[in-house]
Amino acid sequence: MASEENSNDSKRNKIIGLLYIVFICFSVISIKVSLLDSNLYSIQSFEGLYEEESKKVTTSENVILDNLEELSSIPKASNYLEISDRIQESIKVVSNIIDSLNLELNQKNTSIVEQFNNRSTTEKILKKANYIPALSKDLFKLKEYVFSFEHKLDSLQDPLFSHIPLQKTIRTIKGKETEWKEYLFFKKPTAISYMQLVRIKLLLAKSKLLYNEAALKEINYSATYFSPFNPKLYVLKSEVKYYDDDEILKEGERAISENLQVVDELFKGVLQSLNTENIFAGIPYTLLSDFDFSVDKDFSLEITPEVRTTIKNNQYTTIFTKPGTYTLKFYDKRVGSRLLFERNLEVGYIPDPVVRVFGKGFENYLIDKNELLLAERLEGILNIDYLTYFPGRINNFEVSRVHDGNEVAAVVNYGEIFQSPAQEIIAQLEKNDFLIINLINVTMDDGTTRVLTPLLFRILNND
């Protein structure tokens, strides 16, 4: 009898243990509703702020319409207004997605609130072509459009793209790389993915307002407080003012003193001339371009760790020798060499280049034998906007010929130029042979060595 009771206790303990394990698993894979519930208030806050920004946008556009002819005659203002109009298109895209999502959930007899802790229903909708894929395509086109203009607000004045953020692959806090769409929207509860949509709509509205205000500033309009009982106007953005962290600086930057008065022309000059995007080690980078103030007389720069900076024709060019975080300090020497501005600069490794046969598109699978003989060498290609040369060298690569499915010849070529053994292999190629250029070893100016994607060609003719 005692043995039977012990057996029953043992089974009961096993069942309890199993249920406990199941409970632990569910607690790990499911986010508590209580942890997501507060997101309702975040969503409501973003929606409220969007309505306020929309009112300001409407007011600014009424002023723009009254002064459209004058604004259109000023290149900078005209650029700003074109960008503002394009941002409006993106606002419509994300607004339509939000409205359509709510409509589809309503047709399923559910809602955002009911789906708050669920991800499958909402994610299935968001993965449709006219939802997140369409938003991703539109926002990346918006970024490309904005950066195509000569006159645009920099990332200090309008941090839109860094706050969304907009890059194909994003590195998480834990160092894992994930796609943009998954990072913001997929594999997440509705509470998070929906909040991201509302947040992006708010950021777009804020950016549109910034461009409208920047355009109006070109004809000396400023946002003000006004009272019919007091003839005095209170300008919200004055020409000479105090700046604080929340208003103009972003993460990695800080104002040194809350009471530090900034001479606006100098500060505006920094904002308009300072370049801090896409910095790579080993490549000369122009930090300040067309900057009209005199070094050591009006201002000075300090970068730590120390790097070498050259000045030519108001261009301040620096080569960062290693990847990492550098600190840029900007001093106003007209007011006793005060520390005016500080910013962290992120310097990365040079991206992987592409190697192709000189004079022939690397994407072309079919190639003429004579074109190969005339090409004589490989060349490296790296598409960086400000780069006019290839920042590296081709060390060596393997050239092999495949005839009737068999490798019949192979040789290692040193340098970018086809040496005699490689030229002999090319000369022996026949129609429908394959030429493989493999194990392409390059050294980049950041000190790294890479092995790049091989090239494969099928020969069109013998002559």
Short mmCIF file of C-alpha atoms in Angstrom, two decimals:
data_model
loop_
_atom_site.label_atom_id
_atom_site.label_comp_id
_atom_site.label_asym_id
_atom_site.label_seq_id
_atom_site.Cartn_x
_atom_site.Cartn_y
_atom_site.Cartn_z
CA MET A 1 0.00 0.00 0.00
CA ALA A 2 2.79 2.38 0.93
CA SER A 3 4.57 1.47 -2.31
CA GLU A 4 1.44 2.35 -4.33
CA GLU A 5 1.16 5.72 -2.56
CA ASN A 6 4.84 6.47 -3.24
CA SER A 7 4.28 5.60 -6.90
CA ASN A 8 1.29 7.96 -7.12
CA ASP A 9 3.30 10.74 -5.42
CA SER A 10 6.11 10.22 -7.89
CA LYS A 11 3.75 10.50 -10.87
CA ARG A 12 2.12 13.58 -9.33
CA ASN A 13 5.53 15.21 -8.83
CA LYS A 14 6.51 14.47 -12.42
CA ILE A 15 3.28 16.04 -13.70
CA ILE A 16 3.79 19.10 -11.50
CA GLY A 17 7.37 19.38 -12.70
CA LEU A 18 6.28 19.09 -16.33
CA LEU A 19 3.60 21.76 -15.87
CA TYR A 20 6.18 24.03 -14.22
CA ILE A 21 8.53 23.61 -17.19
CA VAL A 22 5.67 24.42 -19.59
CA PHE A 23 4.83 27.51 -17.53
CA ILE A 24 8.44 28.68 -17.63
CA CYS A 25 8.58 28.20 -21.41
CA PHE A 26 5.41 30.22 -21.95
CA SER A 27 6.66 32.97 -19.66
CA VAL A 28 9.82 33.22 -21.80
CA ILE A 29 8.18 33.23 -25.23
CA SER A 30 5.25 35.48 -24.30
CA ILE A 31 5.44 39.09 -23.20
CA LYS A 32 3.17 39.97 -20.31
CA VAL A 33 0.20 42.13 -21.29
CA SER A 34 1.05 44.41 -18.36
CA LEU A 35 4.41 45.18 -19.94
CA LEU A 36 2.74 46.21 -23.21
CA ASP A 37 -0.27 47.97 -21.75
CA SER A 38 1.61 51.24 -21.23
CA ASN A 39 2.31 51.33 -24.99
CA LEU A 40 -1.28 52.48 -25.39
CA TYR A 41 -0.28 55.75 -23.77
CA SER A 42 2.81 56.01 -25.97
CA ILE A 43 0.65 55.53 -29.07
CA GLN A 44 -1.86 58.10 -27.83
CA SER A 45 0.98 60.54 -27.11
CA PHE A 46 2.45 60.11 -30.60
CA GLU A 47 -0.99 60.57 -32.16
CA GLY A 48 -1.58 63.73 -30.11
CA LEU A 49 1.80 65.15 -31.06
CA TYR A 50 1.11 64.35 -34.70
CA GLU A 51 -2.10 66.38 -34.58
CA GLU A 52 -0.21 69.34 -33.08
CA GLU A 53 2.53 69.11 -35.71
CA SER A 54 -0.12 68.92 -38.45
CA LYS A 55 -1.66 72.19 -37.25
CA LYS A 56 1.74 73.88 -37.41
CA VAL A 57 2.35 72.41 -40.88
CA THR A 58 -1.00 73.80 -42.09
CA THR A 59 -0.13 77.25 -40.74
CA SER A 60 3.32 77.22 -42.34
CA GLU A 61 1.90 76.14 -45.69
CA ASN A 62 -0.62 78.99 -45.65
CA VAL A 63 2.31 81.40 -45.27
CA ILE A 64 4.20 79.55 -48.01
CA LEU A 65 1.26 79.91 -50.42
CA ASP A 66 1.15 83.65 -49.77
CA ASN A 67 4.86 83.93 -50.62
CA LEU A 68 5.24 81.10 -53.13
CA GLU A 69 6.57 83.22 -56.00
CA GLU A 70 9.35 84.73 -53.88
CA LEU A 71 10.24 81.37 -52.31
CA SER A 72 10.40 79.67 -55.72
CA SER A 73 12.98 82.20 -56.89
CA ILE A 74 15.41 81.24 -54.08
CA PRO A 75 17.25 77.95 -54.89
CA LYS A 76 17.63 76.89 -51.25
CA ALA A 77 14.01 77.63 -50.35
CA SER A 78 12.82 75.92 -53.53
CA ASN A 79 14.82 72.77 -52.64
CA TYR A 80 13.35 72.77 -49.14
CA LEU A 81 9.79 72.99 -50.47
CA GLU A 82 10.36 70.16 -52.95
CA ILE A 83 11.63 67.95 -50.13
CA SER A 84 8.65 68.98 -47.98
CA ASP A 85 6.24 67.92 -50.75
CA ARG A 86 8.00 64.55 -51.06
CA ILE A 87 7.80 64.00 -47.30
CA GLN A 88 4.04 64.57 -47.57
CA GLU A 89 3.83 61.62 -49.96
CA SER A 90 5.48 59.41 -47.31
CA ILE A 91 3.06 60.70 -44.67
CA LYS A 92 0.20 59.57 -46.92
CA VAL A 93 1.78 56.14 -47.35
CA VAL A 94 2.13 55.47 -43.62
CA SER A 95 -1.31 57.00 -42.88
CA ASN A 96 -2.94 54.71 -45.44
CA ILE A 97 -1.18 51.71 -43.89
CA ILE A 98 -2.46 52.61 -40.42
CA ASP A 99 -6.02 53.14 -41.70
CA SER A 100 -5.98 49.94 -43.79
CA LEU A 101 -4.62 47.90 -40.88
CA ASN A 102 -7.41 49.10 -38.59
CA LEU A 103 -9.97 48.39 -41.33
CA GLU A 104 -8.74 44.84 -41.93
CA LEU A 105 -8.74 44.07 -38.21
CA ASN A 106 -12.25 45.50 -37.96
CA GLN A 107 -13.38 43.21 -40.80
CA LYS A 108 -12.01 40.31 -38.77
CA ASN A 109 -14.14 41.49 -35.81
CA THR A 110 -11.11 42.49 -33.81
CA SER A 111 -9.03 45.63 -33.18
CA ILE A 112 -5.56 46.93 -32.35
CA VAL A 113 -6.37 46.84 -28.63
CA GLU A 114 -7.67 43.27 -28.75
CA GLN A 115 -4.57 42.18 -30.71
CA PHE A 116 -2.19 44.15 -28.48
CA ASN A 117 -0.28 41.15 -27.13
CA ASN A 118 -0.69 39.06 -30.28
CA ARG A 119 1.62 39.25 -33.27
CA SER A 120 0.44 36.64 -35.78
CA THR A 121 -2.75 38.34 -36.96
CA THR A 122 -1.24 41.79 -37.35
CA GLU A 123 2.06 40.53 -38.74
CA LYS A 124 0.24 38.54 -41.43
CA ILE A 125 -1.40 41.78 -42.58
CA LEU A 126 1.74 43.90 -42.32
CA LYS A 127 3.72 41.47 -44.50
CA LYS A 128 1.38 42.09 -47.44
CA ALA A 129 2.98 43.98 -50.34
CA ASN A 130 1.00 47.18 -49.76
CA TYR A 131 1.94 47.41 -46.08
CA ILE A 132 5.48 47.25 -44.62
CA PRO A 133 7.20 46.28 -47.92
CA ALA A 134 5.57 49.36 -49.52
CA LEU A 135 6.55 51.56 -46.56
CA SER A 136 10.15 50.29 -46.66
CA LYS A 137 10.41 50.99 -50.39
CA ASP A 138 8.93 54.47 -49.99
CA LEU A 139 11.11 55.55 -47.05
CA PHE A 140 14.35 54.41 -48.65
CA LYS A 141 13.35 56.26 -51.84
CA LEU A 142 12.61 59.32 -49.69
CA LYS A 143 16.11 59.19 -48.20
CA GLU A 144 17.65 58.86 -51.68
CA TYR A 145 15.51 61.78 -52.90
CA VAL A 146 16.45 64.07 -50.02
CA PHE A 147 20.18 63.36 -50.38
CA SER A 148 20.01 64.13 -54.11
CA PHE A 149 19.46 67.85 -53.40
CA GLU A 150 22.21 70.38 -53.11
CA HIS A 151 20.36 72.18 -50.32
CA LYS A 152 18.98 70.03 -47.50
CA LEU A 153 18.93 70.08 -43.73
CA ASP A 154 21.71 68.06 -42.12
CA SER A 155 21.21 65.35 -39.53
CA LEU A 156 21.60 67.84 -36.65
CA GLN A 157 18.75 70.02 -37.84
CA ASP A 158 16.55 67.18 -39.06
CA PRO A 159 17.42 63.80 -37.50
CA LEU A 160 14.63 62.00 -39.40
CA PHE A 161 16.68 59.20 -40.94
CA SER A 162 18.71 58.47 -37.84
CA HIS A 163 15.59 58.29 -35.66
CA ILE A 164 13.62 55.91 -37.87
CA PRO A 165 16.45 54.59 -38.65
CA LEU A 166 16.86 53.98 -42.39
CA GLN A 167 19.45 51.38 -43.32
CA LYS A 168 19.00 47.97 -44.91
CA THR A 169 20.65 46.10 -42.03
CA ILE A 170 20.59 47.24 -38.41
CA ARG A 171 22.89 46.02 -35.66
CA THR A 172 21.04 45.33 -32.42
CA ILE A 173 22.29 46.18 -28.94
CA LYS A 174 23.57 42.59 -28.66
CA GLY A 175 25.50 42.96 -31.93
CA LYS A 176 23.16 40.85 -34.07
CA GLU A 177 22.46 42.11 -37.59
CA THR A 178 18.81 42.11 -38.67
CA GLU A 179 16.82 43.44 -41.61
CA TRP A 180 15.08 46.82 -41.28
CA LYS A 181 11.55 45.43 -41.59
CA GLU A 182 12.14 42.74 -38.98
CA TYR A 183 13.95 45.11 -36.62
CA LEU A 184 10.98 47.51 -36.41
CA PHE A 185 7.87 45.51 -37.28
CA PHE A 186 8.07 41.73 -37.56
CA LYS A 187 8.23 39.06 -34.84
CA LYS A 188 6.80 41.60 -32.39
CA PRO A 189 3.48 42.08 -30.61
CA THR A 190 0.98 44.45 -32.22
CA ALA A 191 1.65 46.93 -29.41
CA ILE A 192 5.19 47.48 -30.69
CA SER A 193 4.73 47.27 -34.47
CA TYR A 194 1.70 49.62 -34.41
CA MET A 195 3.54 52.09 -32.18
CA GLN A 196 6.39 52.16 -34.73
CA LEU A 197 3.95 53.11 -37.50
CA VAL A 198 2.52 55.99 -35.47
CA ARG A 199 6.00 57.11 -34.42
CA ILE A 200 7.25 57.18 -38.02
CA LYS A 201 4.22 59.25 -39.08
CA LEU A 202 5.02 61.76 -36.33
CA LEU A 203 8.71 61.96 -37.35
CA LEU A 204 7.72 62.59 -40.97
CA ALA A 205 5.32 65.38 -39.95
CA LYS A 206 8.02 66.97 -37.78
CA SER A 207 10.51 66.77 -40.65
CA LYS A 208 8.03 68.39 -43.07
CA LEU A 209 7.51 71.24 -40.61
CA LEU A 210 11.29 71.73 -40.28
CA TYR A 211 11.66 72.05 -44.05
CA ASN A 212 8.72 74.45 -44.28
CA GLU A 213 10.19 76.62 -41.53
CA ALA A 214 13.65 76.49 -43.13
CA ALA A 215 12.18 77.65 -46.44
CA LEU A 216 10.31 80.51 -44.78
CA LYS A 217 13.44 81.54 -42.91
CA GLU A 218 15.02 82.29 -46.30
CA ILE A 219 12.57 85.21 -46.61
CA ASN A 220 12.95 86.17 -42.93
CA TYR A 221 9.80 84.54 -41.54
CA SER A 222 10.03 83.12 -38.00
CA ALA A 223 7.56 81.30 -35.78
CA THR A 224 6.27 83.65 -33.05
CA TYR A 225 3.89 84.01 -30.12
CA PHE A 226 1.36 86.82 -30.65
CA SER A 227 -1.34 88.40 -28.49
CA PRO A 228 -3.92 91.01 -29.65
CA PHE A 229 -3.52 92.60 -26.21
CA ASN A 230 0.25 92.93 -26.44
CA PRO A 231 1.93 94.33 -29.56
CA LYS A 232 5.22 92.58 -28.72
CA LEU A 233 6.11 89.46 -30.71
CA TYR A 234 7.98 86.62 -29.01
CA VAL A 235 10.18 84.86 -31.54
CA LEU A 236 10.50 81.12 -30.97
CA LYS A 237 13.75 80.82 -32.96
CA SER A 238 15.88 83.94 -32.71
CA GLU A 239 19.04 84.81 -34.65
CA VAL A 240 21.19 85.02 -31.49
CA LYS A 241 20.12 82.62 -28.80
CA TYR A 242 20.99 79.98 -26.25
CA TYR A 243 20.93 76.41 -27.48
CA ASP A 244 20.23 73.41 -25.32
CA ASP A 245 20.66 69.69 -25.80
CA ASP A 246 17.03 68.89 -26.46
CA GLU A 247 16.58 71.48 -29.16
CA ILE A 248 19.53 71.02 -31.49
CA LEU A 249 21.84 68.27 -30.31
CA LYS A 250 21.34 64.56 -30.71
CA GLU A 251 22.83 61.44 -29.16
CA GLY A 252 26.60 61.69 -28.91
CA GLU A 253 26.54 65.50 -28.80
CA ARG A 254 26.22 67.97 -25.97
CA ALA A 255 26.35 71.65 -25.23
CA ILE A 256 29.11 72.39 -22.74
CA SER A 257 27.33 75.06 -20.75
CA GLU A 258 23.63 75.81 -20.36
CA ASN A 259 24.46 79.52 -20.33
CA LEU A 260 26.82 79.47 -23.28
CA GLN A 261 25.69 82.10 -25.80
CA VAL A 262 26.36 81.02 -29.36
CA VAL A 263 27.12 83.52 -32.11
CA ASP A 264 24.51 82.30 -34.56
CA GLU A 265 26.38 82.90 -37.82
CA LEU A 266 29.30 80.79 -36.64
CA PHE A 267 27.03 78.06 -35.30
CA LYS A 268 24.92 78.05 -38.46
CA GLY A 269 28.11 77.81 -40.46
CA VAL A 270 29.12 74.69 -38.52
CA LEU A 271 25.72 73.07 -39.03
CA GLN A 272 25.69 73.80 -42.75
CA SER A 273 29.29 72.81 -43.41
CA LEU A 274 29.86 69.87 -41.05
CA ASN A 275 29.79 66.41 -42.62
CA THR A 276 29.67 63.40 -40.30
CA GLU A 277 27.93 60.64 -42.29
CA ASN A 278 29.59 57.54 -43.79
CA ILE A 279 33.09 57.99 -42.40
CA PHE A 280 35.47 55.13 -43.18
CA ALA A 281 38.99 54.49 -41.94
CA GLY A 282 41.82 55.13 -44.39
CA ILE A 283 39.78 57.35 -46.75
CA PRO A 284 40.27 61.16 -46.77
CA TYR A 285 37.06 62.66 -45.40
CA THR A 286 35.96 66.30 -45.70
CA LEU A 287 34.64 67.25 -42.27
CA LEU A 288 33.97 70.90 -43.15
CA SER A 289 33.27 72.12 -46.66
CA ASP A 290 32.98 75.74 -47.84
CA PHE A 291 33.47 77.02 -44.30
CA ASP A 292 34.12 80.77 -44.42
CA PHE A 293 35.56 81.26 -40.94
CA SER A 294 39.30 81.37 -40.30
CA VAL A 295 40.99 78.58 -38.40
CA ASP A 296 42.92 79.68 -35.27
CA LYS A 297 41.42 83.16 -35.62
CA ASP A 298 37.68 82.48 -35.44
CA PHE A 299 37.65 78.83 -34.40
CA SER A 300 39.71 75.70 -33.86
CA LEU A 301 39.08 71.96 -34.13
CA GLU A 302 40.29 69.20 -31.87
CA ILE A 303 39.84 65.49 -32.64
CA THR A 304 40.71 62.69 -30.22
CA PRO A 305 42.29 60.25 -30.76
CA GLU A 306 44.50 62.65 -32.68
CA VAL A 307 44.35 62.61 -36.48
CA ARG A 308 45.91 64.73 -39.19
CA THR A 309 43.74 67.44 -40.78
CA THR A 310 44.60 69.39 -43.92
CA ILE A 311 43.04 72.68 -45.04
CA LYS A 312 42.70 73.72 -48.67
CA ASN A 313 40.23 76.17 -50.21
CA ASN A 314 38.04 76.19 -47.07
CA GLN A 315 37.88 72.36 -47.12
CA TYR A 316 38.94 70.61 -43.90
CA THR A 317 39.95 67.05 -44.76
CA THR A 318 40.89 64.33 -42.27
CA ILE A 319 42.07 60.73 -42.57
CA PHE A 320 40.96 58.48 -39.72
CA THR A 321 43.54 55.72 -39.58
CA LYS A 322 41.49 53.22 -37.57
CA PRO A 323 37.78 52.43 -37.08
CA GLY A 324 36.22 53.44 -33.78
CA THR A 325 34.68 56.41 -31.97
CA TYR A 326 36.42 59.78 -32.23
CA THR A 327 35.48 62.96 -30.38
CA LEU A 328 35.27 66.23 -32.31
CA LYS A 329 35.49 69.46 -30.30
CA PHE A 330 34.80 72.82 -31.88
CA TYR A 331 36.09 75.97 -30.16
CA ASP A 332 34.92 79.54 -30.74
CA LYS A 333 38.14 81.54 -30.42
CA ARG A 334 36.39 84.89 -30.71
CA VAL A 335 35.00 84.50 -27.21
CA GLY A 336 38.09 83.32 -25.37
CA SER A 337 38.49 79.92 -27.03
CA ARG A 338 35.30 78.52 -25.53
CA LEU A 339 34.26 74.96 -26.18
CA LEU A 340 31.22 75.50 -28.34
CA PHE A 341 30.30 72.11 -29.71
CA GLU A 342 31.20 68.48 -29.11
CA ARG A 343 30.23 65.45 -31.12
CA ASN A 344 31.14 61.77 -31.35
CA LEU A 345 32.17 60.56 -34.81
CA GLU A 346 31.69 56.89 -35.69
CA VAL A 347 34.34 55.62 -38.11
CA GLY A 348 33.79 52.24 -39.73
CA TYR A 349 35.67 49.76 -41.89
CA ILE A 350 35.55 50.33 -45.63
CA PRO A 351 32.67 48.31 -47.15
CA ASP A 352 33.47 45.31 -49.34
CA PRO A 353 34.22 46.52 -52.89
CA VAL A 354 33.32 44.82 -56.14
CA VAL A 355 35.99 43.68 -58.61
CA ARG A 356 35.29 43.52 -62.34
CA VAL A 357 37.15 43.08 -65.61
CA PHE A 358 38.35 46.51 -66.67
CA GLY A 359 36.00 48.08 -69.21
CA LYS A 360 33.39 45.35 -68.86
CA GLY A 361 30.43 45.27 -66.47
CA PHE A 362 31.07 42.79 -63.67
CA GLU A 363 27.43 41.70 -63.79
CA ASN A 364 27.73 40.42 -67.38
CA TYR A 365 27.82 36.63 -67.51
CA LEU A 366 28.57 36.37 -71.25
CA ILE A 367 31.78 37.90 -72.56
CA ASP A 368 33.70 38.15 -75.81
CA LYS A 369 37.15 36.54 -75.78
CA ASN A 370 38.69 39.56 -77.53
CA GLU A 371 37.24 41.87 -74.88
CA LEU A 372 39.03 39.83 -72.24
CA LEU A 373 42.32 40.07 -74.12
CA LEU A 374 41.96 43.83 -74.55
CA ALA A 375 40.89 44.40 -70.94
CA GLU A 376 44.31 43.34 -69.61
CA ARG A 377 43.44 43.70 -65.92
CA LEU A 378 40.90 43.75 -63.11
CA GLU A 379 39.69 46.89 -61.37
CA GLY A 380 38.10 47.56 -58.00
CA ILE A 381 34.82 49.47 -57.67
CA LEU A 382 33.50 51.06 -54.48
CA ASN A 383 30.42 53.27 -54.64
CA ILE A 384 30.83 55.96 -51.98
CA ASP A 385 29.47 59.38 -52.92
CA TYR A 386 32.54 61.42 -52.05
CA LEU A 387 35.12 58.87 -53.27
CA THR A 388 36.86 59.37 -56.63
CA TYR A 389 39.33 56.47 -56.52
CA PHE A 390 39.57 52.85 -55.37
CA PRO A 391 40.87 52.81 -51.75
CA GLY A 392 42.79 49.58 -51.94
CA ARG A 393 44.82 47.27 -54.14
CA ILE A 394 44.27 43.88 -55.76
CA ASN A 395 46.95 41.52 -54.45
CA ASN A 396 46.29 38.33 -56.38
CA PHE A 397 43.60 36.10 -57.86
CA GLU A 398 43.26 32.69 -59.46
CA VAL A 399 42.38 32.32 -63.16
CA SER A 400 41.03 28.98 -64.34
CA ARG A 401 39.55 27.62 -67.57
CA VAL A 402 36.74 25.07 -67.65
CA HIS A 403 36.33 23.14 -70.92
CA ASP A 404 33.58 20.51 -71.40
CA GLY A 405 32.90 20.59 -67.67
CA ASN A 406 36.50 19.98 -66.62
CA GLU A 407 39.08 22.40 -65.28
CA VAL A 408 41.91 22.18 -67.79
CA ALA A 409 44.13 25.06 -66.65
CA ALA A 410 44.58 27.25 -63.58
CA VAL A 411 47.11 29.82 -62.45
CA VAL A 412 47.58 32.35 -59.67
CA ASN A 413 47.95 35.92 -60.98
CA TYR A 414 49.74 38.51 -58.82
CA GLY A 415 48.61 42.13 -59.00
CA GLU A 416 45.67 43.54 -60.97
CA ILE A 417 47.22 43.17 -64.44
CA PHE A 418 46.85 39.82 -66.26
CA GLN A 419 50.35 38.32 -66.27
CA SER A 420 51.66 36.05 -69.06
CA PRO A 421 50.36 32.73 -67.59
CA ALA A 422 46.88 34.24 -67.18
CA GLN A 423 46.97 35.72 -70.70
CA GLU A 424 47.90 32.29 -72.10
CA ILE A 425 44.84 30.75 -70.44
CA ILE A 426 42.63 33.51 -71.87
CA ALA A 427 44.14 33.05 -75.33
CA GLN A 428 43.29 29.30 -75.25
CA LEU A 429 39.60 29.90 -74.46
CA GLU A 430 37.07 28.45 -76.90
CA LYS A 431 33.40 29.10 -77.45
CA ASN A 432 31.23 27.98 -74.47
CA ASP A 433 34.29 27.60 -72.24
CA PHE A 434 34.00 29.06 -68.75
CA LEU A 435 36.56 31.46 -67.32
CA ILE A 436 36.58 31.63 -63.52
CA ILE A 437 38.40 34.39 -61.65
CA ASN A 438 38.43 33.20 -58.07
CA LEU A 439 40.10 33.84 -54.68
CA ILE A 440 40.32 37.58 -55.41
CA ASN A 441 42.48 38.93 -52.58
CA VAL A 442 42.42 42.69 -51.92
CA THR A 443 43.91 44.91 -49.23
CA MET A 444 41.91 48.02 -48.35
CA ASP A 445 43.27 51.34 -47.10
CA ASP A 446 41.78 50.65 -43.66
CA GLY A 447 44.37 47.88 -43.24
CA THR A 448 42.03 44.92 -43.78
CA THR A 449 42.46 42.13 -46.33
CA ARG A 450 39.41 40.59 -47.98
CA VAL A 451 38.62 37.72 -50.36
CA LEU A 452 35.88 38.90 -52.74
CA THR A 453 33.11 37.25 -54.72
CA PRO A 454 34.48 35.31 -57.73
CA LEU A 455 33.72 36.23 -61.35
CA LEU A 456 32.34 33.70 -63.83
CA PHE A 457 32.18 34.21 -67.61
CA ARG A 458 31.01 32.05 -70.52
CA ILE A 459 32.90 32.71 -73.73
CA LEU A 460 30.82 33.77 -76.75
CA ASN A 461 33.35 33.04 -79.52
CA ASN A 462 36.85 31.82 -80.34
CA ASP A 463 38.10 34.90 -82.19
#
